[in-house]
């Protein structure tokens, strides 16, 4: 199957989401603002939940709202990410696959991304992610060589820097938004900070 | 680096009071507890009197949560010196072993406590936590069920069990646990709302109607609970859209859904005033409510 590119913004927000709730399973949606054809470019992500991932109502609500926002902003949902509470277990849960299935109904090349907690030490060399794609109605491991993160070291450094300075506490996921609806789950503030830290050379903004 | 006292312009009494508040509210803001607690202990230990022992315990647990074994050990050693035979302190020793992932040692440690005192609930619950940490959900569930047969009033345990069942997608049993919690805590809106979410997830008309009732109940107990409000909207909409319901049920549920939609819109308009950051999320909600109304009629 095709190549998948992960932007700095998408990676950093996923990373900060998992750092904000280290004791919980967390999940979110992967978005793309690029047109289809060729590689799938994941340009952004929306962090969703950090509790009761397998309960339906809030997940349905979030999917609907993000869908609406995407159509207002010329983006589309192209994938799903999850990090399990148990750091040593990076296998997709049944509910992860269910949600990813739903996304795949609308987008053929949908991806399922699991964050690997055991590889998220301070000086990790490779992106701590495991990606799955849909082949013959099953989610199968994607060939590592088809996954691209441009300017990986810079992205990793930005993520680390923002964690150090406590910026992860600025991240709002859908769960937090429901606790306080004045908070913005599109995370414009955080997006701006990430853009400031990234050099102009990193094209996948 | 500036001290907590300098950064927030607080004295040691405020720091001590803050720690007490976090203890009482059972907050798990471990990074903050470590920051405040470590400074309080190192700079003001002599002023704390007997409070210091409970602060050592609180800071030790928070330190384990933040992988600060150095700090945890310091606290533990002080507690061991002061209370050499205490089971409560022995439990903390076990927790440190857990944090270091020496689960077998920790388990043996708790077994020793239980030999001495078979009614020690803390040790039993730690053993169950070890099973959970090792990913042994089925065993954890079984042990927790056995525990609850003996200690049927333990709220924390019932809630933990409901969480374990939800993770295993065993919604029927999760609902049972939440029913226990609702019976003993009839004013807790969170239990009602969680129960409603479980029922909604189970699906089917009967469960949807139950879920709508409990979302409504949660709202009666706390009219700011947004999850309950959205839940009411969604469950009522789904019931109204079902081909199996009578015209009257359809009409009633459309009314509930319409009411919920108005409340949601009002809440978002109120939230939107003064901040421009959440305009995106506001617009998304407005459009979602509009589009769902169209599909219903």
Coordinates of C-alpha atoms in Angstrom, one line a residue:
Chain A
X1 CA 0.0 0.0 0.0
X2 CA 0.9 3.6 -0.2
X3 CA 3.3 5.8 1.8
X4 CA 2.2 7.7 4.9
X5 CA 3.8 11.0 5.9
X6 CA 3.4 12.3 9.5
X7 CA 3.8 16.0 10.0
X8 CA 5.6 17.6 12.9
X9 CA 2.4 19.1 14.2
X10 CA 0.6 15.8 14.2
X11 CA 3.4 13.9 15.9
X12 CA 4.1 16.5 18.6
X13 CA 0.4 16.8 19.6
X14 CA 0.1 13.0 19.8
X15 CA 3.2 12.8 21.9
X16 CA 2.1 15.6 24.2
X17 CA -1.3 14.0 24.6
X18 CA 0.2 10.8 25.8
X19 CA 2.6 12.7 28.1
X20 CA -0.3 14.7 29.6
X21 CA -2.1 11.5 30.7
X22 CA 0.7 9.0 31.3
X23 CA -1.5 6.8 33.4
X24 CA -4.4 6.5 31.0
X25 CA -5.1 5.0 27.6
X26 CA -5.5 7.9 25.2
X27 CA -6.7 8.2 21.6
X28 CA -7.4 10.6 18.8
X29 CA -8.0 11.2 15.2
X30 CA -5.5 11.8 12.4
X31 CA -6.3 14.4 9.8
X32 CA -5.1 15.4 6.4
X33 CA -5.5 18.7 4.6
X34 CA -3.8 17.5 1.4
X35 CA -5.8 16.1 -1.5
X36 CA -5.9 12.4 -2.0
X37 CA -3.7 10.6 -4.5
X38 CA -0.2 9.3 -3.8
X39 CA 1.0 9.4 -0.2
X40 CA -1.3 10.0 2.7
X41 CA -0.1 13.2 4.5
X42 CA -1.2 13.4 8.1
X43 CA -1.0 17.1 8.7
X44 CA -2.8 17.4 12.0
X45 CA -4.5 15.4 14.7
X46 CA -7.3 15.9 17.2
X47 CA -6.8 14.4 20.7
X48 CA -10.0 12.8 21.8
X49 CA -10.2 10.8 25.0
X50 CA -8.3 9.8 28.1
X51 CA -11.0 7.8 29.8
X52 CA -13.5 5.1 28.9
X53 CA -12.2 4.7 25.4
X54 CA -14.5 1.8 24.7
X55 CA -17.8 3.6 25.6
X56 CA -19.8 4.7 22.6
X57 CA -21.6 8.0 23.2
X58 CA -18.6 10.4 23.6
X59 CA -16.7 8.7 20.8
X60 CA -19.6 9.1 18.5
X61 CA -20.1 12.7 19.5
X62 CA -16.4 13.5 18.9
X63 CA -16.3 11.8 15.5
X64 CA -19.4 13.7 14.4
X65 CA -18.0 17.1 15.6
X66 CA -14.5 16.5 14.2
X67 CA -16.2 15.5 10.9
X68 CA -18.1 18.7 10.8
X69 CA -15.0 20.8 11.6
X70 CA -13.1 19.0 8.9
X71 CA -15.7 19.8 6.3
X72 CA -15.6 23.4 7.4
X73 CA -11.8 23.5 7.1
X74 CA -11.1 21.4 4.0
X75 CA -9.6 18.5 6.0
X76 CA -10.5 14.9 6.3
X77 CA -10.2 12.2 8.9
X78 CA -7.6 9.7 7.6
X79 CA -6.7 7.7 10.6
X80 CA -6.8 7.0 14.3
X81 CA -4.1 6.9 17.0
X82 CA -4.0 5.3 20.5
X83 CA -1.6 4.8 23.3
X84 CA -2.4 2.2 25.9
X85 CA -2.1 2.9 29.6
X86 CA 0.1 -0.2 30.0
X87 CA 3.3 1.2 28.3
X88 CA 4.6 -2.2 27.4
X89 CA 1.5 -3.1 25.4
X90 CA 1.3 -1.4 22.1
X91 CA -1.2 -3.7 20.4
X92 CA -4.4 -2.3 19.0
X93 CA -7.5 -3.0 21.2
X94 CA -10.8 -4.1 19.7
X95 CA -12.2 -0.7 20.1
X96 CA -9.2 0.9 18.3
X97 CA -9.9 -1.4 15.3
X98 CA -13.6 -0.7 15.4
X99 CA -13.1 3.1 15.2
X100 CA -10.4 2.6 12.6
X101 CA -12.8 0.4 10.6
X102 CA -15.4 3.3 10.7
X103 CA -12.8 5.7 9.4
X104 CA -11.7 3.2 6.7
X105 CA -15.3 3.1 5.4
X106 CA -14.9 6.8 4.5
X107 CA -11.3 6.7 3.5
X108 CA -9.6 3.7 1.8
X109 CA -6.1 4.3 2.9
X110 CA -6.9 4.9 6.6
X111 CA -4.2 4.2 9.1
X112 CA -4.2 3.0 12.6
X113 CA -1.3 4.3 14.7
X114 CA -0.3 2.9 18.1
X115 CA 2.2 4.8 20.2
X116 CA 4.7 2.5 21.8
X117 CA 5.1 3.6 25.4
X118 CA 8.1 1.4 26.0
X119 CA 10.1 3.3 23.3
X120 CA 9.4 6.8 24.6
X121 CA 12.5 7.3 26.7
X122 CA 14.1 10.8 26.8
X123 CA 16.6 10.1 24.0
X124 CA 14.8 7.7 21.8
X125 CA 16.3 7.4 18.3
X126 CA 13.3 6.1 16.3
X127 CA 9.8 7.4 16.3
X128 CA 7.9 5.3 19.0
X129 CA 5.1 4.5 16.6
X130 CA 3.6 1.3 15.1
X131 CA 1.4 1.7 12.1
X132 CA -1.3 -0.5 10.7
X133 CA -3.1 -0.5 7.4
X134 CA -6.1 -2.3 6.1
X135 CA -5.4 -5.4 4.0
X136 CA -8.1 -7.9 3.2
X137 CA -10.4 -6.5 5.9
X138 CA -7.7 -6.9 8.6
X139 CA -5.4 -4.4 10.2
X140 CA -1.9 -5.5 9.4
X141 CA 1.5 -4.1 10.3
X142 CA 2.7 -1.5 7.8
X143 CA 6.2 -1.7 6.3
X144 CA 8.3 0.7 8.3
X145 CA 9.9 2.0 5.1
X146 CA 6.6 3.4 3.9
X147 CA 6.3 5.7 6.9
X148 CA 7.9 9.0 6.7
X149 CA 8.6 11.7 9.2
X150 CA 10.5 14.6 7.6
X151 CA 13.0 16.2 9.8
X152 CA 12.6 13.6 12.5
X153 CA 15.3 14.8 14.8
X154 CA 13.9 18.3 14.8
X155 CA 10.4 17.1 15.4
X156 CA 11.6 14.9 18.3
X157 CA 13.5 17.9 19.8
X158 CA 10.5 20.1 19.5
X159 CA 8.3 17.5 21.3
X160 CA 10.9 17.2 24.0
X161 CA 11.4 20.9 24.4
X162 CA 7.6 21.5 24.8
X163 CA 7.4 18.7 27.3
X164 CA 10.2 20.2 29.3
X165 CA 8.6 23.6 29.4
X166 CA 5.3 22.1 30.5
X167 CA 3.5 23.0 27.2
X168 CA 1.7 19.6 27.3
X169 CA -0.6 21.1 29.9
X170 CA -1.9 23.5 27.2
X171 CA -3.2 20.5 25.2
X172 CA -6.9 20.1 25.2
X173 CA -8.5 16.8 24.2
X174 CA -12.2 16.3 23.6
X175 CA -12.6 14.9 27.2
X176 CA -11.1 18.0 28.7
X177 CA -13.3 20.1 26.4
X178 CA -16.4 18.4 27.8
X179 CA -15.2 19.2 31.3
X180 CA -14.9 22.9 30.3
X181 CA -16.3 23.9 27.0
X182 CA -14.4 27.1 26.8
X183 CA -11.4 25.0 26.0
X184 CA -10.5 24.5 22.3
X185 CA -10.0 21.0 21.1
X186 CA -8.6 22.2 17.8
X187 CA -5.6 23.4 19.9
X188 CA -4.9 26.6 17.8
X189 CA -2.6 28.0 20.5
X190 CA -0.5 24.8 20.6
X191 CA -0.4 24.7 16.8
X192 CA 1.0 28.2 16.8
X193 CA 3.7 27.3 19.4
X194 CA 4.7 24.3 17.4
X195 CA 4.9 26.4 14.2
X196 CA 7.1 28.9 15.9
X197 CA 9.6 26.3 17.1
X198 CA 9.8 24.5 13.8
X199 CA 12.2 25.9 11.2
X200 CA 11.0 27.0 7.9
X201 CA 12.9 24.1 6.3
X202 CA 10.4 21.6 7.8
X203 CA 7.9 21.6 4.9
X204 CA 5.3 19.3 6.3
X205 CA 3.6 22.1 8.4
Chain B
X1 CA 16.0 27.5 40.0
X2 CA 13.3 29.4 41.9
X3 CA 11.7 27.6 44.8
X4 CA 8.0 26.9 44.9
X5 CA 7.7 29.4 47.8
X6 CA 9.4 32.1 45.6
X7 CA 7.5 31.3 42.4
X8 CA 4.0 31.4 44.0
X9 CA 4.8 33.7 46.8
X10 CA 3.5 31.3 49.5
X11 CA 4.7 30.5 53.0
X12 CA 5.2 27.1 54.5
X13 CA 1.7 27.1 56.0
X14 CA 0.1 27.5 52.7
X15 CA 2.2 24.8 51.2
X16 CA 1.2 22.5 54.1
X17 CA -2.5 23.4 53.7
X18 CA -2.4 22.8 49.9
X19 CA -1.0 19.3 50.6
X20 CA -3.8 18.6 53.0
X21 CA -6.4 19.7 50.5
X22 CA -4.9 17.4 47.8
X23 CA -4.9 14.6 50.4
X24 CA -8.5 15.2 51.2
X25 CA -9.6 15.4 47.6
X26 CA -7.5 12.4 46.7
X27 CA -5.9 14.2 43.8
X28 CA -3.3 12.4 41.8
X29 CA -1.3 15.6 40.8
X30 CA 1.9 13.9 41.7
X31 CA 4.3 16.3 40.0
X32 CA 2.9 19.2 42.0
X33 CA 2.9 17.2 45.2
X34 CA 6.5 16.3 44.7
X35 CA 7.5 19.9 44.0
X36 CA 5.6 21.3 47.0
X37 CA 6.2 18.4 49.3
X38 CA 10.0 18.1 48.7
X39 CA 10.6 21.7 49.4
X40 CA 8.3 21.6 52.5
X41 CA 10.2 18.6 53.9
X42 CA 13.7 19.9 53.3
X43 CA 13.1 23.5 54.4
X44 CA 10.4 23.3 57.1
X45 CA 10.4 19.8 58.5
X46 CA 10.8 21.0 62.1
X47 CA 7.7 23.3 61.9
X48 CA 5.3 20.5 60.7
X49 CA 4.9 18.6 64.0
X50 CA 3.2 15.3 63.7
X51 CA 1.8 16.3 60.3
X52 CA 5.2 15.4 58.9
X53 CA 4.5 11.6 58.9
X54 CA 1.4 11.8 56.8
X55 CA 3.2 14.2 54.5
X56 CA 6.1 11.8 54.1
X57 CA 3.6 9.2 53.1
X58 CA 1.8 11.5 50.6
X59 CA 5.1 12.7 49.1
X60 CA 6.5 9.2 48.9
X61 CA 3.6 7.9 46.9
X62 CA 3.7 10.9 44.6
X63 CA 7.4 10.4 44.2
X64 CA 6.9 6.8 43.1
X65 CA 4.4 8.1 40.5
X66 CA 7.0 10.4 39.1
X67 CA 9.9 7.9 39.1
X68 CA 11.7 9.8 41.8
X69 CA 13.0 6.8 43.7
X70 CA 15.5 8.9 45.5
X71 CA 12.9 11.0 47.2
X72 CA 10.6 8.0 47.8
X73 CA 13.4 6.2 49.5
X74 CA 14.2 9.1 51.8
X75 CA 10.5 9.4 52.9
X76 CA 10.2 5.7 53.3
X77 CA 13.3 5.5 55.5
X78 CA 12.0 8.3 57.8
X79 CA 8.7 6.4 58.1
X80 CA 10.4 3.1 58.8
X81 CA 12.5 4.7 61.6
X82 CA 9.5 6.2 63.2
X83 CA 7.1 3.3 62.8
X84 CA 9.2 0.1 62.6
X85 CA 6.4 -2.5 62.8
X86 CA 3.7 -0.7 61.0
X87 CA 1.7 -2.5 58.3
X88 CA 0.9 0.8 56.8
X89 CA 4.5 1.5 56.2
X90 CA 5.1 -2.1 55.1
X91 CA 2.5 -1.4 52.4
X92 CA 4.6 1.6 51.2
X93 CA 7.6 -0.7 51.0
X94 CA 5.6 -2.9 48.8
X95 CA 4.5 0.0 46.6
X96 CA 8.0 1.0 46.0
X97 CA 8.8 -2.5 44.9
X98 CA 5.9 -2.3 42.5
X99 CA 7.2 1.0 41.1
X100 CA 10.5 -0.7 40.5
X101 CA 8.5 -3.5 38.7
X102 CA 9.7 -6.1 41.2
X103 CA 6.2 -7.5 41.3
X104 CA 7.0 -11.0 42.7
X105 CA 8.9 -9.5 45.6
X106 CA 6.1 -6.9 46.2
X107 CA 3.4 -9.7 46.1
X108 CA 5.4 -11.8 48.7
X109 CA 5.6 -8.7 50.8
X110 CA 1.9 -8.2 50.8
X111 CA 1.4 -11.9 51.5
X112 CA 3.5 -11.5 54.7
X113 CA 1.2 -8.6 55.8
X114 CA -1.9 -10.7 55.1
X115 CA -0.5 -13.6 57.1
X116 CA -0.2 -11.3 60.0
X117 CA -3.5 -9.6 59.4
X118 CA -5.9 -11.3 57.0
X119 CA -8.3 -8.4 57.1
X120 CA -5.7 -5.9 55.8
X121 CA -7.7 -4.5 52.8
X122 CA -4.8 -2.3 51.6
X123 CA -2.5 -5.3 51.0
X124 CA -5.2 -7.2 49.2
X125 CA -5.9 -4.2 46.9
X126 CA -2.2 -3.8 46.2
X127 CA -2.1 -7.4 45.1
X128 CA -4.9 -6.8 42.7
X129 CA -3.2 -3.6 41.4
X130 CA -0.1 -5.8 40.6
X131 CA -2.3 -8.1 38.5
X132 CA -3.7 -5.0 36.7
X133 CA -0.2 -3.6 36.1
X134 CA 0.9 -6.9 34.6
X135 CA -2.0 -6.9 32.2
X136 CA -3.7 -9.9 33.9
X137 CA -7.2 -8.4 33.7
X138 CA -9.1 -11.7 34.1
X139 CA -7.3 -12.5 37.3
X140 CA -7.6 -9.0 38.6
X141 CA -11.4 -9.1 37.9
X142 CA -11.7 -12.5 39.7
X143 CA -9.7 -11.4 42.7
X144 CA -11.6 -8.1 42.9
X145 CA -14.9 -9.9 42.8
X146 CA -13.8 -12.2 45.7
X147 CA -12.6 -9.1 47.6
X148 CA -16.0 -7.4 47.1
X149 CA -17.9 -10.5 48.4
X150 CA -16.2 -9.8 51.7
X151 CA -16.0 -6.1 51.7
X152 CA -19.2 -5.2 49.9
X153 CA -19.2 -1.6 50.9
X154 CA -15.9 -0.6 49.4
X155 CA -16.8 2.1 46.9
X156 CA -13.4 2.4 45.4
X157 CA -13.3 -1.3 44.7
X158 CA -16.7 -1.2 43.0
X159 CA -15.6 1.6 40.8
X160 CA -12.3 -0.1 39.9
X161 CA -14.2 -3.2 39.0
X162 CA -16.5 -1.2 36.7
X163 CA -13.5 0.2 35.0
X164 CA -12.0 -3.2 34.5
X165 CA -15.2 -4.5 33.0
X166 CA -15.5 -1.6 30.7
X167 CA -12.0 -2.2 29.4
X168 CA -12.9 -5.8 28.8
X169 CA -16.1 -4.7 26.9
X170 CA -18.2 -6.6 29.5
X171 CA -20.8 -3.9 29.7
X172 CA -23.5 -5.9 31.5
X173 CA -21.2 -6.5 34.5
X174 CA -19.9 -2.9 34.4
X175 CA -23.5 -1.7 34.6
X176 CA -24.1 -4.0 37.6
X177 CA -21.1 -2.4 39.4
X178 CA -22.4 1.1 38.6
X179 CA -25.8 0.2 39.9
X180 CA -24.2 -0.7 43.2
X181 CA -22.5 2.7 43.2
X182 CA -25.7 4.6 42.3
X183 CA -27.6 2.9 45.1
X184 CA -25.1 3.9 47.8
X185 CA -24.4 7.3 46.2
X186 CA -27.7 8.5 44.8
X187 CA -26.6 12.1 44.5
X188 CA -23.5 11.4 42.5
X189 CA -24.1 12.6 39.0
X190 CA -21.0 11.0 37.6
X191 CA -22.1 7.5 38.4
X192 CA -25.5 8.1 36.7
X193 CA -23.8 9.5 33.7
X194 CA -21.3 6.6 33.4
X195 CA -24.1 4.2 33.8
X196 CA -26.0 5.9 31.0
X197 CA -22.9 5.7 28.8
X198 CA -22.6 2.0 29.4
X199 CA -26.3 1.4 28.6
X200 CA -26.0 3.5 25.4
X201 CA -23.0 1.4 24.4
X202 CA -24.9 -1.9 25.0
X203 CA -27.4 -0.6 22.4
X204 CA -30.9 -1.8 21.6
X205 CA -34.0 0.2 22.2
X206 CA -34.5 -0.8 25.8
X207 CA -31.0 0.2 26.8
X208 CA -31.2 3.4 24.9
X209 CA -34.3 4.4 26.8
X210 CA -32.6 3.5 30.1
X211 CA -29.6 5.5 29.0
X212 CA -31.8 8.5 28.2
X213 CA -33.4 8.3 31.6
X214 CA -30.1 8.2 33.4
X215 CA -28.6 11.0 31.4
X216 CA -31.6 13.0 32.4
X217 CA -31.1 12.0 36.0
X218 CA -27.4 13.0 35.9
X219 CA -28.6 16.4 34.6
X220 CA -31.1 16.8 37.4
X221 CA -28.2 16.2 39.8
X222 CA -25.8 18.5 38.0
X223 CA -27.2 20.7 35.2
X224 CA -23.7 21.6 34.0
X225 CA -22.7 18.0 33.1
X226 CA -22.1 18.4 29.3
X227 CA -21.6 14.7 28.7
X228 CA -25.0 14.1 30.2
X229 CA -26.5 16.8 28.1
X230 CA -25.0 15.5 24.9
X231 CA -25.9 12.0 25.9
X232 CA -29.5 13.0 26.4
X233 CA -29.6 14.6 23.0
X234 CA -28.1 11.6 21.3
X235 CA -30.1 8.9 23.0
X236 CA -33.4 10.8 22.5
X237 CA -32.5 11.4 18.9
X238 CA -31.7 7.7 18.3
X239 CA -35.0 6.6 19.9
X240 CA -37.0 9.1 17.9
X241 CA -35.3 7.8 14.7
X242 CA -36.1 4.2 15.5
X243 CA -38.7 2.5 13.3
X244 CA -39.9 0.4 16.2
X245 CA -41.3 3.1 18.4
X246 CA -44.9 4.3 18.6
X247 CA -45.8 7.8 17.4
X248 CA -46.1 9.0 20.9
X249 CA -42.7 7.8 22.0
X250 CA -41.2 9.3 18.9
X251 CA -42.9 12.7 19.6
X252 CA -41.8 12.6 23.3
X253 CA -38.2 11.9 22.4
X254 CA -38.1 14.5 19.7
X255 CA -39.1 17.0 22.4
X256 CA -36.4 15.8 24.8
X257 CA -33.8 16.0 22.0
X258 CA -35.0 19.5 21.0
X259 CA -34.8 20.7 24.6
X260 CA -31.3 19.2 24.9
X261 CA -30.2 20.9 21.7
X262 CA -31.4 24.3 23.0
X263 CA -29.5 23.8 26.2
X264 CA -26.3 22.8 24.3
X265 CA -26.6 25.8 22.1
X266 CA -27.1 28.1 25.0
X267 CA -24.1 26.6 26.9
X268 CA -21.9 27.0 23.9
X269 CA -23.0 30.6 23.3
X270 CA -22.2 31.4 26.9
X271 CA -18.8 29.8 26.6
X272 CA -18.1 31.6 23.3
X273 CA -18.4 35.0 24.9
X274 CA -15.1 36.7 25.6
X275 CA -12.8 34.0 24.1
X276 CA -12.2 33.7 20.4
X277 CA -10.2 30.5 20.7
X278 CA -13.1 28.1 20.8
X279 CA -15.0 29.5 17.8
X280 CA -14.1 26.4 15.9
X281 CA -15.5 24.0 18.4
X282 CA -18.6 26.2 18.7
X283 CA -19.3 26.2 15.0
X284 CA -18.8 22.5 14.9
X285 CA -21.4 21.9 17.5
X286 CA -23.9 24.3 15.8
X287 CA -23.6 22.5 12.5
X288 CA -23.7 19.1 14.1
X289 CA -27.0 19.9 15.8
X290 CA -28.4 21.2 12.6
X291 CA -27.4 18.3 10.5
X292 CA -28.7 15.7 13.1
X293 CA -32.0 17.5 13.1
X294 CA -32.3 17.2 9.3
X295 CA -31.7 13.4 9.4
X296 CA -34.3 13.0 12.1
X297 CA -37.3 14.6 10.3

